[in-house]
Short mmCIF file of C-alpha atoms in Angstrom, two decimals:
data_model
loop_
_atom_site.label_atom_id
_atom_site.label_comp_id
_atom_site.label_asym_id
_atom_site.label_seq_id
_atom_site.Cartn_x
_atom_site.Cartn_y
_atom_site.Cartn_z
CA MET C 1 1.92 0.95 -27.74
CA ALA C 2 1.25 1.28 -24.02
CA LYS C 3 2.19 -1.80 -22.04
CA SER C 4 -0.77 -3.32 -20.24
CA LYS C 5 -0.72 -4.88 -16.81
CA THR C 6 -3.14 -6.60 -14.49
CA VAL C 7 -4.06 -5.40 -11.02
CA PHE C 8 -6.60 -6.46 -8.45
CA PHE C 9 -9.29 -4.19 -7.00
CA CYS C 10 -11.40 -4.58 -3.87
CA LYS C 11 -15.07 -4.36 -4.87
CA GLU C 12 -16.01 -2.92 -1.48
CA CYS C 13 -13.54 -0.07 -1.01
CA GLY C 14 -11.52 0.13 -4.24
CA TYR C 15 -8.19 -0.85 -2.66
CA GLU C 16 -5.66 -1.71 -5.38
CA SER C 17 -3.08 -4.52 -5.19
CA SER C 18 -0.66 -6.16 -7.59
CA LYS C 19 -1.73 -9.63 -6.41
CA TRP C 20 -4.88 -11.35 -5.24
CA MET C 21 -5.54 -11.43 -1.50
CA GLY C 22 -8.18 -13.30 0.44
CA GLN C 23 -8.91 -10.37 2.78
CA CYS C 24 -8.74 -6.69 1.91
CA PRO C 25 -6.22 -4.94 4.21
CA SER C 26 -8.23 -1.71 3.97
CA CYS C 27 -11.86 -2.67 4.67
CA LYS C 28 -11.23 -6.24 5.95
CA ALA C 29 -13.74 -7.74 3.48
CA TRP C 30 -13.20 -11.37 2.50
CA ASN C 31 -13.03 -12.59 -1.13
CA SER C 32 -13.68 -9.12 -2.50
CA PHE C 33 -10.70 -8.84 -4.91
CA VAL C 34 -11.36 -9.02 -8.64
CA GLU C 35 -8.90 -8.92 -11.50
CA ALA C 36 -8.94 -5.98 -13.91
CA PRO C 37 -6.56 -5.01 -16.73
CA VAL C 38 -5.05 -1.53 -16.67
CA ALA C 39 -3.03 0.17 -19.35
CA ALA C 40 -0.86 3.26 -19.33
CA LYS C 41 -2.45 6.16 -21.14
CA LYS C 42 -1.34 7.09 -24.60
CA PRO C 43 1.23 9.91 -24.83
CA GLY C 44 -0.48 13.24 -24.91
CA ALA C 45 -3.86 11.76 -23.90
CA SER C 46 -5.86 13.66 -21.34
CA SER C 47 -8.37 12.09 -18.99
CA VAL C 48 -10.54 15.23 -19.00
CA LYS C 49 -11.60 17.01 -22.17
CA VAL C 50 -13.21 20.04 -20.56
CA GLY C 51 -11.46 23.15 -19.34
CA LEU C 52 -10.62 23.28 -15.67
CA THR C 53 -11.63 26.17 -13.49
CA GLU C 54 -9.04 28.64 -12.29
CA ILE C 55 -6.74 27.00 -9.74
CA LYS C 56 -6.92 29.00 -6.53
CA SER C 57 -8.40 28.69 -3.07
CA VAL C 58 -11.39 30.68 -1.84
CA LYS C 59 -12.57 31.77 1.58
CA LEU C 60 -15.75 30.22 2.87
CA ARG C 61 -17.23 33.70 3.46
CA ASP C 62 -16.73 34.48 -0.23
CA VAL C 63 -18.88 31.53 -1.35
CA SER C 64 -22.35 32.86 -2.13
CA LEU C 65 -25.53 30.80 -2.16
CA ILE C 66 -28.43 31.81 -4.36
CA ASN C 67 -32.04 30.74 -4.15
CA ASP C 68 -32.08 28.83 -7.44
CA GLU C 69 -29.42 26.29 -6.49
CA ARG C 70 -32.04 23.53 -6.82
CA ILE C 71 -34.03 22.64 -9.92
CA LYS C 72 -37.56 21.38 -9.26
CA THR C 73 -38.57 18.38 -11.38
CA ASP C 74 -42.31 18.78 -10.60
CA ILE C 75 -42.34 15.09 -9.61
CA GLY C 76 -43.12 15.48 -5.92
CA GLU C 77 -41.94 12.06 -4.78
CA PHE C 78 -38.68 12.43 -6.73
CA ASP C 79 -38.01 15.92 -5.35
CA ARG C 80 -38.71 14.66 -1.82
CA VAL C 81 -36.06 11.95 -2.05
CA LEU C 82 -33.53 14.35 -3.59
CA GLY C 83 -34.03 16.73 -0.67
CA GLY C 84 -36.10 19.38 -2.46
CA GLY C 85 -34.91 19.20 -6.06
CA ILE C 86 -31.81 18.75 -8.21
CA VAL C 87 -28.72 20.51 -6.88
CA LYS C 88 -26.76 22.23 -9.62
CA GLY C 89 -23.38 20.64 -10.25
CA SER C 90 -24.31 17.39 -8.48
CA LEU C 91 -23.59 13.82 -9.57
CA VAL C 92 -26.44 11.38 -8.83
CA LEU C 93 -26.24 7.60 -9.17
CA VAL C 94 -29.53 5.76 -9.80
CA GLY C 95 -29.41 1.98 -9.29
CA GLY C 96 -31.97 -0.79 -9.53
CA ASP C 97 -32.79 -4.16 -11.03
CA PRO C 98 -33.20 -4.49 -14.82
CA GLY C 99 -36.66 -3.43 -15.94
CA ILE C 100 -37.54 -1.79 -12.63
CA GLY C 101 -38.16 1.61 -14.26
CA LYS C 102 -34.91 3.59 -13.90
CA SER C 103 -34.86 4.82 -17.50
CA THR C 104 -38.60 5.48 -17.42
CA LEU C 105 -38.32 7.66 -14.32
CA LEU C 106 -35.39 9.66 -15.71
CA LEU C 107 -37.08 10.13 -19.09
CA GLN C 108 -40.20 11.43 -17.33
CA MET C 109 -37.95 13.74 -15.30
CA CYS C 110 -36.37 15.03 -18.52
CA ALA C 111 -39.82 15.68 -20.01
CA LYS C 112 -40.88 17.70 -16.96
CA LEU C 113 -37.66 19.72 -17.02
CA SER C 114 -37.78 20.42 -20.77
CA ALA C 115 -41.32 21.78 -20.33
CA LYS C 116 -39.79 24.34 -17.92
CA ASP C 117 -37.19 25.43 -20.52
CA VAL C 118 -34.40 23.53 -18.76
CA ASN C 119 -31.70 22.41 -21.20
CA VAL C 120 -31.56 18.59 -20.94
CA LEU C 121 -29.18 16.15 -22.61
CA TYR C 122 -30.07 12.43 -22.63
CA VAL C 123 -27.06 10.22 -23.39
CA SER C 124 -27.88 6.58 -24.09
CA GLY C 125 -25.42 3.78 -24.65
CA GLU C 126 -28.10 1.10 -24.82
CA GLU C 127 -30.85 2.52 -27.08
CA SER C 128 -31.12 4.29 -30.41
CA PRO C 129 -32.91 7.63 -30.83
CA LYS C 130 -35.89 5.84 -32.41
CA GLN C 131 -36.22 3.51 -29.41
CA ILE C 132 -36.13 6.45 -27.00
CA LYS C 133 -38.74 8.27 -29.11
CA MET C 134 -41.02 5.22 -29.04
CA ARG C 135 -40.74 4.98 -25.25
CA ALA C 136 -41.38 8.71 -24.86
CA GLU C 137 -44.55 8.48 -26.97
CA ARG C 138 -45.75 5.52 -24.91
CA LEU C 139 -45.29 7.59 -21.75
CA GLY C 140 -47.28 10.41 -23.31
CA ASP C 141 -44.83 13.11 -22.18
CA SER C 142 -43.74 15.97 -24.39
CA THR C 143 -40.01 15.40 -24.96
CA ASP C 144 -39.49 17.36 -28.18
CA ASP C 145 -36.96 19.73 -26.58
CA ILE C 146 -34.75 16.98 -25.10
CA SER C 147 -31.37 16.62 -26.81
CA LEU C 148 -30.46 12.98 -27.54
CA PHE C 149 -26.95 11.65 -27.99
CA CYS C 150 -26.44 7.90 -28.44
CA GLU C 151 -22.75 7.25 -27.81
CA THR C 152 -20.53 5.16 -25.54
CA ASP C 153 -17.19 6.95 -26.03
CA LEU C 154 -16.60 9.08 -22.94
CA GLY C 155 -14.38 11.56 -24.80
CA LYS C 156 -17.13 12.36 -27.32
CA ILE C 157 -19.71 12.66 -24.53
CA GLU C 158 -17.51 15.18 -22.69
CA ASN C 159 -17.08 17.23 -25.88
CA VAL C 160 -20.86 17.36 -26.46
CA ILE C 161 -21.49 18.40 -22.85
CA GLU C 162 -18.90 21.17 -23.15
CA ALA C 163 -20.37 22.36 -26.45
CA ASP C 164 -24.09 22.21 -25.56
CA LYS C 165 -23.68 23.31 -21.91
CA PRO C 166 -26.87 21.59 -20.70
CA ASP C 167 -28.33 22.08 -17.25
CA VAL C 168 -29.06 18.38 -16.66
CA VAL C 169 -27.43 15.32 -18.24
CA VAL C 170 -28.61 11.70 -18.02
CA ILE C 171 -26.09 8.91 -18.71
CA ASP C 172 -27.84 5.57 -19.38
CA SER C 173 -25.91 3.57 -18.35
CA ILE C 174 -22.45 3.92 -16.77
CA GLN C 175 -21.64 0.26 -17.55
CA THR C 176 -21.75 0.98 -21.31
CA ILE C 177 -19.42 4.01 -21.24
CA TYR C 178 -15.72 3.54 -21.97
CA ARG C 179 -12.58 5.61 -22.35
CA ASP C 180 -10.39 4.65 -25.27
CA GLU C 181 -7.14 5.18 -23.33
CA VAL C 182 -8.08 2.49 -20.77
CA ASP C 183 -7.38 -1.02 -22.04
CA ALA C 184 -10.41 -2.74 -20.52
CA ALA C 185 -13.88 -3.76 -21.58
CA PRO C 186 -16.84 -1.44 -20.96
CA GLY C 187 -18.44 -2.22 -17.63
CA SER C 188 -15.19 -3.38 -16.04
CA ILE C 189 -14.01 -1.89 -12.76
CA SER C 190 -11.34 0.20 -14.47
CA GLN C 191 -13.74 1.69 -17.02
CA VAL C 192 -16.53 2.37 -14.51
CA ARG C 193 -14.16 4.09 -12.10
CA GLU C 194 -12.51 6.17 -14.83
CA ALA C 195 -15.86 7.20 -16.35
CA THR C 196 -17.36 8.19 -13.00
CA SER C 197 -14.26 10.17 -12.05
CA SER C 198 -14.33 12.08 -15.34
CA LEU C 199 -18.06 12.82 -15.08
CA LEU C 200 -17.54 14.05 -11.52
CA ARG C 201 -15.00 16.61 -12.75
CA VAL C 202 -17.31 17.67 -15.57
CA SER C 203 -20.23 18.24 -13.19
CA LYS C 204 -18.16 20.32 -10.77
CA ASP C 205 -16.25 22.34 -13.38
CA LEU C 206 -19.23 23.19 -15.60
CA GLY C 207 -21.96 23.22 -12.92
CA VAL C 208 -23.93 20.52 -14.76
CA SER C 209 -26.20 18.14 -12.84
CA ILE C 210 -25.50 14.60 -14.06
CA PHE C 211 -27.59 11.48 -13.45
CA ILE C 212 -25.88 8.17 -14.14
CA VAL C 213 -27.76 4.87 -14.29
CA GLY C 214 -26.00 1.89 -12.72
CA HIS C 215 -26.88 -1.77 -13.03
CA VAL C 216 -26.95 -3.80 -9.82
CA THR C 217 -25.46 -7.16 -8.87
CA LYS C 218 -27.39 -10.15 -7.52
CA GLU C 219 -26.71 -8.80 -4.00
CA GLY C 220 -28.64 -5.63 -4.90
CA THR C 221 -25.66 -3.22 -4.95
CA VAL C 222 -24.44 -1.16 -7.89
CA ALA C 223 -22.06 -3.17 -10.07
CA GLY C 224 -18.45 -1.99 -9.94
CA PRO C 225 -16.19 -0.87 -7.11
CA ARG C 226 -17.76 0.42 -3.92
CA THR C 227 -15.77 3.62 -4.40
CA LEU C 228 -18.31 4.47 -7.11
CA GLU C 229 -20.85 5.23 -4.37
CA HIS C 230 -18.27 7.27 -2.43
CA MET C 231 -17.47 9.45 -5.44
CA VAL C 232 -21.00 10.57 -6.28
CA ASP C 233 -23.07 13.07 -4.29
CA THR C 234 -26.29 11.06 -4.13
CA VAL C 235 -27.10 7.35 -4.45
CA LEU C 236 -30.71 6.43 -5.23
CA TYR C 237 -32.03 2.88 -5.33
CA PHE C 238 -35.20 1.98 -7.19
CA GLU C 239 -36.80 -1.00 -5.46
CA GLY C 240 -39.78 -3.23 -6.18
CA GLU C 241 -40.85 -6.47 -7.76
CA ASN C 242 -41.27 -6.80 -11.50
CA VAL C 243 -44.55 -8.67 -10.95
CA ALA C 244 -45.95 -5.87 -8.74
CA SER C 245 -46.96 -2.36 -9.78
CA TYR C 246 -45.42 -0.50 -6.85
CA ARG C 247 -41.96 1.06 -6.99
CA ILE C 248 -40.06 2.59 -4.06
CA LEU C 249 -37.29 5.15 -4.56
CA ARG C 250 -34.91 5.29 -1.61
CA ALA C 251 -31.80 7.41 -0.98
CA ALA C 252 -28.85 5.38 0.31
CA LYS C 253 -26.64 8.48 0.34
CA ASN C 254 -27.47 12.16 -0.06
CA ARG C 255 -25.10 15.04 0.61
CA PHE C 256 -27.91 17.55 0.12
CA GLY C 257 -30.78 15.99 2.06
CA SER C 258 -32.03 13.20 4.30
CA THR C 259 -31.34 9.55 3.55
CA ASN C 260 -34.55 8.46 5.29
CA GLU C 261 -36.99 9.81 2.72
CA VAL C 262 -38.71 7.42 0.31
CA GLY C 263 -40.78 8.02 -2.78
CA VAL C 264 -43.59 5.67 -3.80
CA PHE C 265 -44.60 5.22 -7.44
CA ASP C 266 -47.10 3.08 -9.30
CA MET C 267 -45.95 1.49 -12.55
CA SER C 268 -48.49 1.32 -15.36
CA SER C 269 -48.45 1.04 -19.13
CA GLU C 270 -48.21 4.83 -19.31
CA GLY C 271 -45.17 5.07 -17.02
CA LEU C 272 -44.71 5.92 -13.36
CA THR C 273 -47.29 7.87 -11.38
CA GLU C 274 -46.83 9.29 -7.90
CA VAL C 275 -48.52 7.72 -4.90
CA THR C 276 -49.32 10.73 -2.75
CA ASN C 277 -51.00 8.65 -0.01
CA PRO C 278 -48.76 5.61 0.57
CA SER C 279 -50.78 4.48 3.61
CA GLU C 280 -53.92 4.03 1.53
CA TYR C 281 -51.88 2.27 -1.15
CA MET C 282 -50.21 -0.12 1.32
CA LEU C 283 -53.50 -1.03 3.03
CA ALA C 284 -55.41 -1.61 -0.22
CA GLY C 285 -56.96 -5.07 -0.20
CA MET C 286 -56.51 -5.59 3.54
CA PRO C 287 -58.94 -8.28 4.80
CA GLU C 288 -61.62 -7.31 7.29
CA ASN C 289 -61.21 -8.67 10.83
CA ALA C 290 -58.92 -11.53 9.79
CA PRO C 291 -56.77 -13.37 12.39
CA GLY C 292 -53.10 -12.45 12.22
CA SER C 293 -53.61 -9.07 10.52
CA VAL C 294 -52.52 -5.92 12.38
CA ILE C 295 -51.73 -2.41 11.14
CA ALA C 296 -48.39 -0.83 12.04
CA CYS C 297 -47.14 2.70 11.44
CA THR C 298 -43.55 3.37 10.42
CA ILE C 299 -41.76 6.68 9.94
CA GLU C 300 -39.88 7.09 6.66
CA GLY C 301 -38.05 10.39 6.85
CA SER C 302 -40.73 12.94 7.76
CA ARG C 303 -43.63 10.80 6.54
CA PRO C 304 -45.67 8.30 8.60
CA ILE C 305 -46.79 5.29 6.55
CA LEU C 306 -49.30 2.64 7.60
CA VAL C 307 -48.45 -0.93 6.65
CA GLU C 308 -50.23 -4.23 7.22
CA VAL C 309 -48.33 -6.82 9.27
CA GLN C 310 -49.51 -10.35 8.56
CA ALA C 311 -48.66 -13.43 10.61
CA LEU C 312 -49.48 -17.08 9.97
CA VAL C 313 -48.91 -19.56 12.80
CA SER C 314 -49.60 -23.21 11.97
CA PRO C 315 -48.49 -26.58 13.45
CA THR C 316 -45.32 -27.86 11.83
CA ASN C 317 -44.90 -31.26 10.21
CA PHE C 318 -41.13 -31.29 10.71
CA ASN C 319 -38.77 -31.61 13.64
CA PHE C 320 -37.59 -28.04 13.20
CA PRO C 321 -40.26 -25.33 12.82
CA LYS C 322 -39.86 -22.93 9.91
CA ARG C 323 -39.45 -19.19 10.40
CA THR C 324 -39.90 -16.78 7.49
CA ALA C 325 -39.90 -12.97 7.51
CA ASN C 326 -40.70 -10.99 4.36
CA GLY C 327 -40.19 -7.24 4.68
CA ALA C 328 -39.11 -7.36 8.35
CA ASP C 329 -35.80 -8.06 10.08
CA PHE C 330 -35.55 -11.85 10.42
CA ASN C 331 -33.38 -11.75 13.55
CA ARG C 332 -35.75 -9.34 15.26
CA VAL C 333 -38.72 -11.56 14.44
CA ASN C 334 -36.93 -14.52 16.04
CA MET C 335 -36.27 -12.41 19.14
CA ILE C 336 -39.96 -11.48 19.43
CA ILE C 337 -40.96 -15.14 19.10
CA ALA C 338 -38.53 -16.08 21.88
CA VAL C 339 -39.91 -13.33 24.15
CA LEU C 340 -43.50 -14.51 23.55
CA GLU C 341 -42.54 -18.09 24.40
CA LYS C 342 -40.62 -17.14 27.55
CA ARG C 343 -42.84 -14.39 28.99
CA LEU C 344 -46.29 -15.57 27.90
CA GLY C 345 -45.74 -19.33 27.81
CA LEU C 346 -47.00 -19.69 24.24
CA ASN C 347 -46.08 -23.04 22.68
CA LEU C 348 -44.60 -21.60 19.47
CA GLY C 349 -41.77 -24.15 19.26
CA THR C 350 -44.09 -26.61 17.50
CA CYS C 351 -45.41 -24.11 14.96
CA ASP C 352 -44.26 -22.70 11.65
CA ILE C 353 -44.41 -18.91 11.71
CA TYR C 354 -44.56 -16.69 8.63
CA ILE C 355 -44.35 -12.89 8.84
CA ASN C 356 -45.16 -10.67 5.87
CA ILE C 357 -45.29 -6.89 5.39
CA ALA C 358 -48.01 -6.49 2.76
CA GLY C 359 -47.32 -3.97 0.02
CA GLY C 360 -43.63 -4.75 -0.41
CA LEU C 361 -42.19 -2.06 1.87
CA ARG C 362 -39.23 -3.23 3.95
CA VAL C 363 -39.33 -1.93 7.54
CA ASN C 364 -36.40 -2.21 9.94
CA GLU C 365 -37.74 0.14 12.59
CA PRO C 366 -38.02 -1.29 16.16
CA ALA C 367 -41.48 0.31 16.42
CA LEU C 368 -42.74 -2.60 14.33
CA ASP C 369 -42.18 -5.04 17.24
CA LEU C 370 -45.55 -4.59 18.93
CA ALA C 371 -47.48 -5.11 15.68
CA ILE C 372 -45.52 -8.29 14.92
CA ALA C 373 -46.20 -9.64 18.41
CA ALA C 374 -49.91 -8.78 18.16
CA ALA C 375 -50.19 -10.46 14.74
CA ILE C 376 -48.48 -13.63 16.02
CA ILE C 377 -50.74 -13.82 19.08
CA SER C 378 -53.84 -13.22 16.95
CA SER C 379 -52.91 -15.96 14.47
CA TYR C 380 -51.89 -18.36 17.25
CA ARG C 381 -55.29 -17.97 18.94
CA ASN C 382 -57.04 -17.96 15.54
CA LYS C 383 -59.56 -15.40 16.74
CA GLU C 384 -60.92 -12.66 14.54
CA SER C 385 -60.54 -9.09 15.72
CA ALA C 386 -63.73 -7.11 16.19
CA ARG C 387 -62.18 -4.05 14.52
CA LYS C 388 -59.00 -2.76 12.91
CA ILE C 389 -56.04 -2.35 15.24
CA VAL C 390 -52.93 -0.21 14.82
CA ALA C 391 -50.02 -1.11 17.07
CA PHE C 392 -46.50 0.28 17.38
CA GLY C 393 -43.82 0.05 20.05
CA GLU C 394 -40.47 -1.55 20.79
CA ILE C 395 -40.30 -4.81 22.76
CA GLY C 396 -37.38 -5.60 25.08
CA LEU C 397 -36.05 -9.00 26.13
CA THR C 398 -37.89 -8.87 29.46
CA GLY C 399 -41.18 -8.31 27.64
CA GLU C 400 -41.43 -4.59 28.39
CA VAL C 401 -42.85 -2.22 25.77
CA ARG C 402 -40.64 0.82 25.28
CA GLY C 403 -41.63 4.22 23.97
CA ILE C 404 -40.98 5.33 20.40
CA ARG C 405 -40.62 8.68 18.68
CA GLU C 406 -43.32 10.73 16.92
CA ALA C 407 -46.28 8.87 18.44
CA ASP C 408 -48.64 11.77 17.68
CA ALA C 409 -47.79 11.75 13.97
CA ARG C 410 -48.37 8.00 13.79
CA LEU C 411 -51.75 8.26 15.52
CA SER C 412 -52.80 11.13 13.28
CA GLU C 413 -52.02 9.03 10.21
CA ALA C 414 -54.06 6.14 11.63
CA ILE C 415 -57.00 8.44 12.32
CA LYS C 416 -56.95 9.66 8.70
CA SER C 417 -57.34 6.03 7.59
CA GLY C 418 -60.22 5.44 9.98
CA VAL C 419 -58.53 3.00 12.37
CA PRO C 420 -60.61 2.98 15.62
CA LEU C 421 -58.24 1.25 18.06
CA ALA C 422 -54.57 1.92 18.84
CA ILE C 423 -52.21 -0.04 21.10
CA ILE C 424 -49.10 1.96 21.95
CA PRO C 425 -46.48 2.10 24.72
CA LYS C 426 -47.75 3.42 28.04
CA VAL C 427 -45.08 6.14 28.13
CA ASN C 428 -46.41 7.60 24.87
CA VAL C 429 -50.02 7.89 26.02
CA LYS C 430 -49.37 11.07 27.97
CA VAL C 431 -48.39 12.88 24.78
CA SER C 432 -51.25 11.40 22.78
CA LYS C 433 -54.35 12.19 24.87
CA LYS C 434 -55.65 14.67 22.30
CA GLU C 435 -56.26 11.78 19.90
CA SER C 436 -58.52 9.89 22.34
CA SER C 437 -61.64 11.79 21.25
CA VAL C 438 -61.72 10.08 17.84
CA MET C 439 -59.76 6.93 18.60
CA GLN C 440 -59.52 4.54 21.53
CA VAL C 441 -55.86 4.73 22.59
CA ASN C 442 -54.63 2.00 24.93
CA GLY C 443 -51.20 2.08 26.54
CA VAL C 444 -49.40 -1.14 27.49
CA ARG C 445 -46.34 -1.55 29.70
CA ASN C 446 -45.52 -5.14 28.69
CA ILE C 447 -46.69 -7.89 26.39
CA ARG C 448 -48.91 -9.42 29.09
CA GLU C 449 -51.09 -6.34 28.91
CA LEU C 450 -51.07 -6.70 25.12
CA MET C 451 -52.86 -10.05 25.48
CA GLU C 452 -55.93 -8.26 26.87
CA PHE C 453 -56.57 -6.47 23.55
CA ILE C 454 -55.81 -9.30 21.14
#
């Protein structure tokens, strides 16, 4: 019998050590080492069941690209995040909170692909075929041509993939898959790393596109070693609140496309539906002419999206005022508050300030600064705005308003939603004059000039 031993892995970078250490010598992360048992493989056991390709090097000029390297899923938001479709021979990791809709999205993807005569294999380690059938009928998608295989043994899964030669494989989930030669529980660091490494070889050797579902930790990252994200080609995160209907698909890593693209979905009893106009979705239910409500426009990849920035400024009952930011960068909000106090003389030190990005989208773009400042000033004065306002621009520590990119695209999106007034940086007005015929565009150089419009 193989003699087992215990080693320690760094959760952040995968560094291996024979003893526990407080700080990882590789990535310098503190308290990131976890204990995991490892066993020597059985004599004659192989970590890969499929045949390897011929071992030889090739010249880059001899590598040919054909037009059908990507497989369209016919789910526009999903294809957008992937960079235009599924790349053949790619390994994609899909992470998200339990119940967020990962399995639902992938099952809908499989239904779309099977309708296009794409050979799909759905491997589940958590559900039986009857449970998958019940979920497919609830979604209303035709999934009769999808091959199901409910198994957790990685060796058997590799044999089925080699025998069926599917075009797309879904593994749900990676934490349930195990290799018999590794003496560790399913879901442990050793098993997750071994399973991902084997599936990576399968996808490259056979040209199969594999989607693996990964559970996330309480910090929001995929459970297991951080090397798991380095091994795969694409990392997708499915975000949203279980109590809300919206879902946002975001690419944290993509070797075949942009990592700035997002896909917006609406969760209903019949599954996930695409939100083709996220601006309209994010502004749904926005109050009319309410104090502390300003529209901002952010750029996600190639798409401008309007969001509502809400601010509530009220006198505090404590010695230390409370600051809360939901959907925006907390440190940047504190900086804007300090600039407003210093440059405009607003007495915000005696007030609680709450900032919220309605709709659940998290925005870290500096262009949100001007909208946050306008919302705080509006709520502080408690005066209703005569009409809707869209504001975007970056604020510096001296109170200046700096220019931002793609001002024309942002204004065009605001015009489509019928916003009549825009407050933007002065330096961007010269490239946005063509919009002035349908919208009043005002340029500001600093936050003092902003006060005139709020």
